[in-house]
Amino acid sequence: MKTYVVLMGAPGAGKGTQAKLLEKSLGLPQVATGDLFRHNLKHETELGKLAKTYMDKGELVPDEVTVAMVRDRLSQADCANGAILDGFPRNTVQADTLEELLEEFNGHINVVPFISVDQDVLIGRLLNRAELEGRADDNEETIRVRMEVYHAQTAPLLDYYREKGLLATVNGEQSVDEVQSDLQALIRSKMD
Ligand code: AMP
């Protein structure tokens, strides 16, 4: 059976770190839309050039483009058993489309872990990441917009998935290892 996991959490909650660890422990590929856009940017594809104009501002890349990219990625061979979605969906249009997409792939969302971290802790982490990794969109202004976009467009998905009985909150203020072990236990308990 396939296993699809949607990792939710504000920017800086640790979705990327945790998804990479889950990829190793569960053998399910991390599908991170931000990473896919950054890959395209680096290779100067048309998609990358388009995405850059939105990413630099901290805004969402248009749904059509994003969904097409995710469909393409999920249809690749390494996603045959499912995937850990990181950074997608980011709004209700994308969430509705994901359901249709997974039906196409004969799967469904098994669980939506929400990595919960206090807002002040998040901002500190993002500014720290800006210094360590030099990500172009980790400056104060873009971080502010990304937080706004998260609260306005992505946070409503918490209710969306709660109503479907899929949401499970994990304390994201624990150590990386502790968060990881909570996530593994949760996901393993929801695999078909
Ligand atoms: P992330 O690495 O997940 O923080 O994403 C970095 C940037 O990529 C975001 O600020 C958006 O501009 C863009 N992006 C990532 N995922 C999505 C998505 N699902 N929908 C639209 N834009 C996205």
GROMACS .gro file of C-alpha atoms and ligand atoms in nm:
model
  215
    1MET     CA    1   0.000   0.000   0.000
    2LYS     CA    2   0.099   0.357  -0.056
    3THR     CA    3   0.163   0.603   0.222
    4TYR     CA    4   0.122   0.975   0.173
    5VAL     CA    5   0.211   1.206   0.459
    6VAL     CA    6   0.151   1.581   0.453
    7LEU     CA    7   0.385   1.759   0.693
    8MET     CA    8   0.237   2.081   0.822
    9GLY     CA    9   0.407   2.356   1.020
   10ALA     CA   10   0.499   2.722   0.990
   11PRO     CA   11   0.820   2.828   0.814
   12GLY     CA   12   1.101   2.733   1.052
   13ALA     CA   13   0.908   2.456   1.230
   14GLY     CA   14   1.156   2.196   1.105
   15LYS     CA   15   0.953   2.029   0.829
   16GLY     CA   16   1.252   1.998   0.595
   17THR     CA   17   1.486   1.856   0.859
   18GLN     CA   18   1.225   1.606   0.973
   19ALA     CA   19   1.119   1.508   0.621
   20LYS     CA   20   1.481   1.427   0.529
   21LEU     CA   21   1.514   1.204   0.838
   22LEU     CA   22   1.181   1.035   0.763
   23GLU     CA   23   1.301   0.967   0.410
   24LYS     CA   24   1.584   0.760   0.560
   25SER     CA   25   1.384   0.589   0.834
   26LEU     CA   26   1.065   0.512   0.642
   27GLY     CA   27   1.206   0.487   0.290
   28LEU     CA   28   0.950   0.735   0.157
   29PRO     CA   29   1.087   1.020  -0.058
   30GLN     CA   30   1.063   1.378   0.063
   31VAL     CA   31   0.874   1.587  -0.191
   32ALA     CA   32   0.949   1.946  -0.096
   33THR     CA   33   0.804   2.206  -0.331
   34GLY     CA   34   1.045   2.475  -0.204
   35ASP     CA   35   1.342   2.247  -0.285
   36LEU     CA   36   1.198   2.165  -0.627
   37PHE     CA   37   1.163   2.536  -0.704
   38ARG     CA   38   1.517   2.606  -0.577
   39HIS     CA   39   1.647   2.322  -0.797
   40ASN     CA   40   1.478   2.480  -1.100
   41LEU     CA   41   1.614   2.820  -1.004
   42LYS     CA   42   1.968   2.686  -0.984
   43HIS     CA   43   1.939   2.529  -1.329
   44GLU     CA   44   1.778   2.844  -1.467
   45THR     CA   45   1.474   2.666  -1.613
   46GLU     CA   46   1.168   2.864  -1.721
   47LEU     CA   47   0.986   2.732  -1.415
   48GLY     CA   48   1.274   2.848  -1.197
   49LYS     CA   49   1.271   3.197  -1.343
   50LEU     CA   50   0.897   3.227  -1.289
   51ALA     CA   51   0.913   3.090  -0.934
   52LYS     CA   52   1.195   3.327  -0.839
   53THR     CA   53   0.976   3.635  -0.879
   54TYR     CA   54   0.739   3.498  -0.614
   55MET     CA   55   0.995   3.335  -0.386
   56ASP     CA   56   1.202   3.652  -0.358
   57LYS     CA   57   0.897   3.827  -0.220
   58GLY     CA   58   0.791   3.539   0.006
   59GLU     CA   59   0.468   3.495  -0.191
   60LEU     CA   60   0.318   3.170  -0.319
   61VAL     CA   61   0.401   3.058  -0.669
   62PRO     CA   62   0.072   3.025  -0.868
   63ASP     CA   63  -0.122   2.706  -0.798
   64GLU     CA   64  -0.132   2.582  -1.158
   65VAL     CA   65   0.245   2.581  -1.187
   66THR     CA   66   0.296   2.432  -0.842
   67VAL     CA   67   0.039   2.155  -0.887
   68ALA     CA   68   0.181   2.056  -1.227
   69MET     CA   69   0.526   2.028  -1.069
   70VAL     CA   70   0.394   1.811  -0.783
   71ARG     CA   71   0.200   1.584  -1.021
   72ASP     CA   72   0.513   1.531  -1.224
   73ARG     CA   73   0.720   1.454  -0.913
   74LEU     CA   74   0.468   1.214  -0.758
   75SER     CA   75   0.446   1.017  -1.081
   76GLN     CA   76   0.817   0.935  -1.073
   77ALA     CA   77   0.928   0.580  -0.992
   78ASP     CA   78   1.072   0.654  -0.648
   79CYS     CA   79   0.728   0.774  -0.532
   80ALA     CA   80   0.565   0.439  -0.617
   81ASN     CA   81   0.505   0.365  -0.247
   82GLY     CA   82   0.403   0.718  -0.156
   83ALA     CA   83   0.581   1.030  -0.036
   84ILE     CA   84   0.637   1.276   0.246
   85LEU     CA   85   0.497   1.607   0.125
   86ASP     CA   86   0.682   1.904   0.268
   87GLY     CA   87   0.556   2.253   0.185
   88PHE     CA   88   0.258   2.134  -0.020
   89PRO     CA   89  -0.035   2.199  -0.002
   90ARG     CA   90  -0.009   2.561   0.109
   91ASN     CA   91  -0.372   2.668   0.051
   92THR     CA   92  -0.715   2.507   0.013
   93VAL     CA   93  -0.705   2.502  -0.368
   94GLN     CA   94  -0.385   2.300  -0.353
   95ALA     CA   95  -0.531   2.076  -0.081
   96ASP     CA   96  -0.841   1.998  -0.290
   97THR     CA   97  -0.625   1.932  -0.593
   98LEU     CA   98  -0.400   1.702  -0.392
   99GLU     CA   99  -0.697   1.481  -0.305
  100GLU     CA  100  -0.780   1.444  -0.675
  101LEU     CA  101  -0.417   1.382  -0.759
  102LEU     CA  102  -0.379   1.107  -0.501
  103GLU     CA  103  -0.693   0.938  -0.630
  104GLU     CA  104  -0.523   0.930  -0.970
  105PHE     CA  105  -0.230   0.756  -0.801
  106ASN     CA  106  -0.464   0.515  -0.616
  107GLY     CA  107  -0.367   0.656  -0.279
  108HIS     CA  108  -0.488   0.886  -0.008
  109ILE     CA  109  -0.342   1.097   0.271
  110ASN     CA  110  -0.269   0.870   0.567
  111VAL     CA  111  -0.189   1.138   0.822
  112VAL     CA  112  -0.112   1.510   0.850
  113PRO     CA  113   0.140   1.570   1.130
  114PHE     CA  114   0.146   1.933   1.243
  115ILE     CA  115   0.485   2.030   1.387
  116SER     CA  116   0.383   2.291   1.639
  117VAL     CA  117   0.633   2.563   1.737
  118ASP     CA  118   0.575   2.896   1.913
  119GLN     CA  119   0.589   3.203   1.684
  120ASP     CA  120   0.883   3.371   1.866
  121VAL     CA  121   1.089   3.055   1.845
  122LEU     CA  122   1.015   3.034   1.471
  123ILE     CA  123   1.138   3.384   1.389
  124GLY     CA  124   1.460   3.323   1.582
  125ARG     CA  125   1.518   2.997   1.395
  126LEU     CA  126   1.458   3.157   1.054
  127LEU     CA  127   1.696   3.445   1.118
  128ASN     CA  128   1.953   3.196   1.239
  129ARG     CA  129   1.907   2.986   0.925
  130ALA     CA  130   1.958   3.301   0.715
  131GLU     CA  131   2.305   3.338   0.868
  132LEU     CA  132   2.396   2.970   0.844
  133GLU     CA  133   2.262   2.876   0.502
  134GLY     CA  134   2.240   3.209   0.327
  135ARG     CA  135   1.900   3.129   0.179
  136ALA     CA  136   1.798   3.426  -0.035
  137ASP     CA  137   1.447   3.434   0.109
  138ASP     CA  138   1.555   3.422   0.474
  139ASN     CA  139   1.579   3.798   0.531
  140GLU     CA  140   1.361   3.987   0.775
  141GLU     CA  141   1.117   4.134   0.523
  142THR     CA  142   1.063   3.806   0.335
  143ILE     CA  143   1.029   3.616   0.660
  144ARG     CA  144   0.755   3.859   0.765
  145VAL     CA  145   0.566   3.807   0.437
  146ARG     CA  146   0.610   3.429   0.454
  147MET     CA  147   0.466   3.428   0.805
  148GLU     CA  148   0.170   3.639   0.688
  149VAL     CA  149   0.109   3.410   0.391
  150TYR     CA  150   0.131   3.112   0.625
  151HIS     CA  151  -0.125   3.253   0.868
  152ALA     CA  152  -0.364   3.374   0.595
  153GLN     CA  153  -0.347   3.085   0.350
  154THR     CA  154  -0.181   2.779   0.499
  155ALA     CA  155  -0.288   2.776   0.865
  156PRO     CA  156  -0.658   2.732   0.764
  157LEU     CA  157  -0.553   2.390   0.636
  158LEU     CA  158  -0.510   2.280   0.997
  159ASP     CA  159  -0.888   2.295   1.040
  160TYR     CA  160  -0.938   2.149   0.695
  161TYR     CA  161  -0.741   1.838   0.792
  162ARG     CA  162  -0.868   1.832   1.151
  163GLU     CA  163  -1.223   1.805   1.014
  164LYS     CA  164  -1.117   1.512   0.801
  165GLY     CA  165  -0.972   1.342   1.110
  166LEU     CA  166  -0.621   1.346   0.962
  167LEU     CA  167  -0.444   1.607   1.175
  168ALA     CA  168  -0.210   1.503   1.457
  169THR     CA  169  -0.007   1.762   1.648
  170VAL     CA  170   0.357   1.693   1.735
  171ASN     CA  171   0.550   1.915   1.977
  172GLY     CA  172   0.813   2.080   1.754
  173GLU     CA  173   0.997   2.244   2.043
  174GLN     CA  174   1.159   1.916   2.146
  175SER     CA  175   1.500   1.806   2.019
  176VAL     CA  176   1.526   1.704   1.653
  177ASP     CA  177   1.556   1.337   1.762
  178GLU     CA  178   1.251   1.356   1.986
  179VAL     CA  179   1.038   1.517   1.716
  180GLN     CA  180   1.160   1.252   1.474
  181SER     CA  181   1.070   0.964   1.701
  182ASP     CA  182   0.722   1.109   1.763
  183LEU     CA  183   0.673   1.146   1.388
  184GLN     CA  184   0.792   0.794   1.311
  185ALA     CA  185   0.563   0.640   1.572
  186LEU     CA  186   0.269   0.845   1.446
  187ILE     CA  187   0.321   0.766   1.079
  188ARG     CA  188   0.388   0.395   1.139
  189SER     CA  189   0.059   0.375   1.329
  190LYS     CA  190  -0.126   0.520   1.027
  191MET     CA  191   0.029   0.311   0.750
  192ASP     CA  192  -0.227   0.084   0.578
  193AMP     P1  193   0.985   2.663   0.143
  193AMP     O1  194   1.121   2.612   0.112
  193AMP     O2  195   0.885   2.554   0.161
  193AMP     O3  196   0.985   2.760   0.257
  193AMP     O4  197   0.937   2.745   0.014
  193AMP     C1  198   1.009   2.857  -0.033
  193AMP     C2  199   0.922   2.937  -0.130
  193AMP     O5  200   0.884   2.854  -0.241
  193AMP     C3  201   0.790   2.985  -0.072
  193AMP     O6  202   0.805   3.106   0.000
  193AMP     C4  203   0.707   3.003  -0.199
  193AMP     O7  204   0.744   3.120  -0.270
  193AMP     C5  205   0.751   2.883  -0.282
  193AMP     N1  206   0.665   2.765  -0.254
  193AMP     C6  207   0.701   2.651  -0.190
  193AMP     N2  208   0.599   2.565  -0.183
  193AMP     C7  209   0.494   2.626  -0.243
  193AMP     C8  210   0.359   2.589  -0.266
  193AMP     N3  211   0.309   2.471  -0.225
  193AMP     N4  212   0.280   2.678  -0.333
  193AMP     C9  213   0.327   2.794  -0.376
  193AMP     N5  214   0.453   2.837  -0.355
  193AMP    C10  215   0.538   2.754  -0.289
   0.00000   0.00000   0.00000
